[in-house]
Amino acid sequence: MAMLISGKELAEKEKEKVAREVETLRGEGIRVKLVVIIVGDDPASKTYVAGKAKDCAACGIESEVVRFPQQTTEEELLEKVRACNEDPTVNGLLVQLPLPKHICEKNVINAIAPEKDVDGFTPVNVGRMVIGESCFLPCTPAGCIEMLQSTGLPIDGKKAVVIGRSNIVGKPMALLLCAQNATVTLCHSHTRDLADICRQADILVAAVGRESFVTADMVKEGAVVIDVGINRGADGKLHGDVDFSAVSEKAAFITPVPGGVGLMTRAMLMRNTLEAAKRQSGRFE
Ligand code: NAD
């Protein structure tokens, strides 16, 4: 029976650590602030943004949620992004995705100042990550690495399989695993013999967006399984990409949904925001 990697526990620890550092900075007259921009009324986005504001409050980070209506133009949004870039009281800035169809996400992300890009989505931060330079790591894959490290098992030399190649999860996940010296296979919708490839994985990361996509027959005995998926099931509840109960019988470690990667993603955003404030005040790590 697999041991649970608790996102709740790890995220709480991380946020406590961030809160202590934020407190120290405050003692030195430095405040930490995150601005989150949301456009439209997507219910999931609203929930995510509320979660971010709650985490900021728990960490002593000031947060401002800027809400734009659905019909906002790209130029209006870009104007706000540029204003936040220029505002010295704003340390971290993120635009909640997805954006309405008439707005080009790429244009908006590219407009965020790399030094405030706490989501790690701008080309500058992505490029730095690729070549292993100091940067803001994207929160979800960074959180997954923390979860893997929490098991105490080495990543070095292990076979890792990532399912999904999105820019925000799958691709950076593969890069971060590679940076940890895993041998990585990145699978996607055109991958042949997916189950065979997955069965070879010591570390299996699922970021597909399909409930119960990873079944027990795809998992090697004793593997570590990280479930990034968040899917609203027919039962109205949240489910991951992994058939949790069956896979738990085979894996050595597994992350739950909810209570797994999602919470660590949020904690990593707090870490990045603190880091942004430290860098902007001349305190490099
Ligand atoms: P996406 O739709 O951008 O990417 C999905 C990927 O899955 C694609 O690269 C596609 O090639 C791959 N895929 C689809 N069908 C496949 C198949 N049959 N076989 C192999 N690969 C297949 O999604 P995303 O933004 O990467 O998100 C993936 C999941 O993770 C979603 O459920 C999303 O809600 C969740 N998510 C969770 C967090 C978190 O914090 N826990 C953060 C981001 C995304």
PDB file of N, CA and C in Angstrom, residues 35 49 54 140 156 178 187 203 210 235 237 240 271:
ATOM      1  N   VAL A  35       0.378  40.898  -6.990  1.00  0.00           N
ATOM      2  CA  VAL A  35      -0.836  41.323  -7.705  1.00  0.00           C
ATOM      3  C   VAL A  35      -1.284  40.187  -8.625  1.00  0.00           C
ATOM      4  N   VAL A  49      -7.847  32.025  -7.660  1.00  0.00           N
ATOM      5  CA  VAL A  49      -7.419  33.363  -7.239  1.00  0.00           C
ATOM      6  C   VAL A  49      -7.723  33.571  -5.753  1.00  0.00           C
ATOM      7  N   LYS A  54      -5.724  33.880  -0.078  1.00  0.00           N
ATOM      8  CA  LYS A  54      -5.736  33.278   1.263  1.00  0.00           C
ATOM      9  C   LYS A  54      -4.311  32.901   1.692  1.00  0.00           C
ATOM     10  N   THR A 140       3.875  24.640 -10.467  1.00  0.00           N
ATOM     11  CA  THR A 140       3.403  23.249 -10.383  1.00  0.00           C
ATOM     12  C   THR A 140       4.562  22.252 -10.472  1.00  0.00           C
ATOM     13  N   ASP A 156      18.074  11.117  -8.754  1.00  0.00           N
ATOM     14  CA  ASP A 156      19.279  10.907  -9.561  1.00  0.00           C
ATOM     15  C   ASP A 156      19.318   9.488 -10.145  1.00  0.00           C
ATOM     16  N   CYS A 178      15.067  16.309 -15.384  1.00  0.00           N
ATOM     17  CA  CYS A 178      16.350  16.133 -16.061  1.00  0.00           C
ATOM     18  C   CYS A 178      17.447  16.863 -15.270  1.00  0.00           C
ATOM     19  N   CYS A 187       5.863  12.019 -22.539  1.00  0.00           N
ATOM     20  CA  CYS A 187       4.806  11.416 -23.368  1.00  0.00           C
ATOM     21  C   CYS A 187       3.667  12.408 -23.599  1.00  0.00           C
ATOM     22  N   ILE A 203       9.538   6.963 -11.517  1.00  0.00           N
ATOM     23  CA  ILE A 203       8.773   8.166 -11.155  1.00  0.00           C
ATOM     24  C   ILE A 203       7.793   8.421 -12.294  1.00  0.00           C
ATOM     25  N   ARG A 210      -7.387  14.097 -17.584  1.00  0.00           N
ATOM     26  CA  ARG A 210      -8.449  13.097 -17.795  1.00  0.00           C
ATOM     27  C   ARG A 210      -8.533  12.198 -16.573  1.00  0.00           C
ATOM     28  N   ASP A 235     -19.485  13.025 -10.280  1.00  0.00           N
ATOM     29  CA  ASP A 235     -19.996  13.112  -8.902  1.00  0.00           C
ATOM     30  C   ASP A 235     -19.873  14.525  -8.326  1.00  0.00           C
ATOM     31  N   LYS A 237     -17.181  15.998  -7.606  1.00  0.00           N
ATOM     32  CA  LYS A 237     -15.967  16.127  -6.788  1.00  0.00           C
ATOM     33  C   LYS A 237     -14.726  16.243  -7.674  1.00  0.00           C
ATOM     34  N   GLY A 240      -8.092  13.286  -9.686  1.00  0.00           N
ATOM     35  CA  GLY A 240      -6.842  13.428 -10.412  1.00  0.00           C
ATOM     36  C   GLY A 240      -6.877  12.682 -11.735  1.00  0.00           C
ATOM     37  N   ARG A 271       6.594  31.129  -2.289  1.00  0.00           N
ATOM     38  CA  ARG A 271       8.056  31.111  -2.263  1.00  0.00           C
ATOM     39  C   ARG A 271       8.620  32.053  -3.345  1.00  0.00           C
TER      40      ARG A 271
END
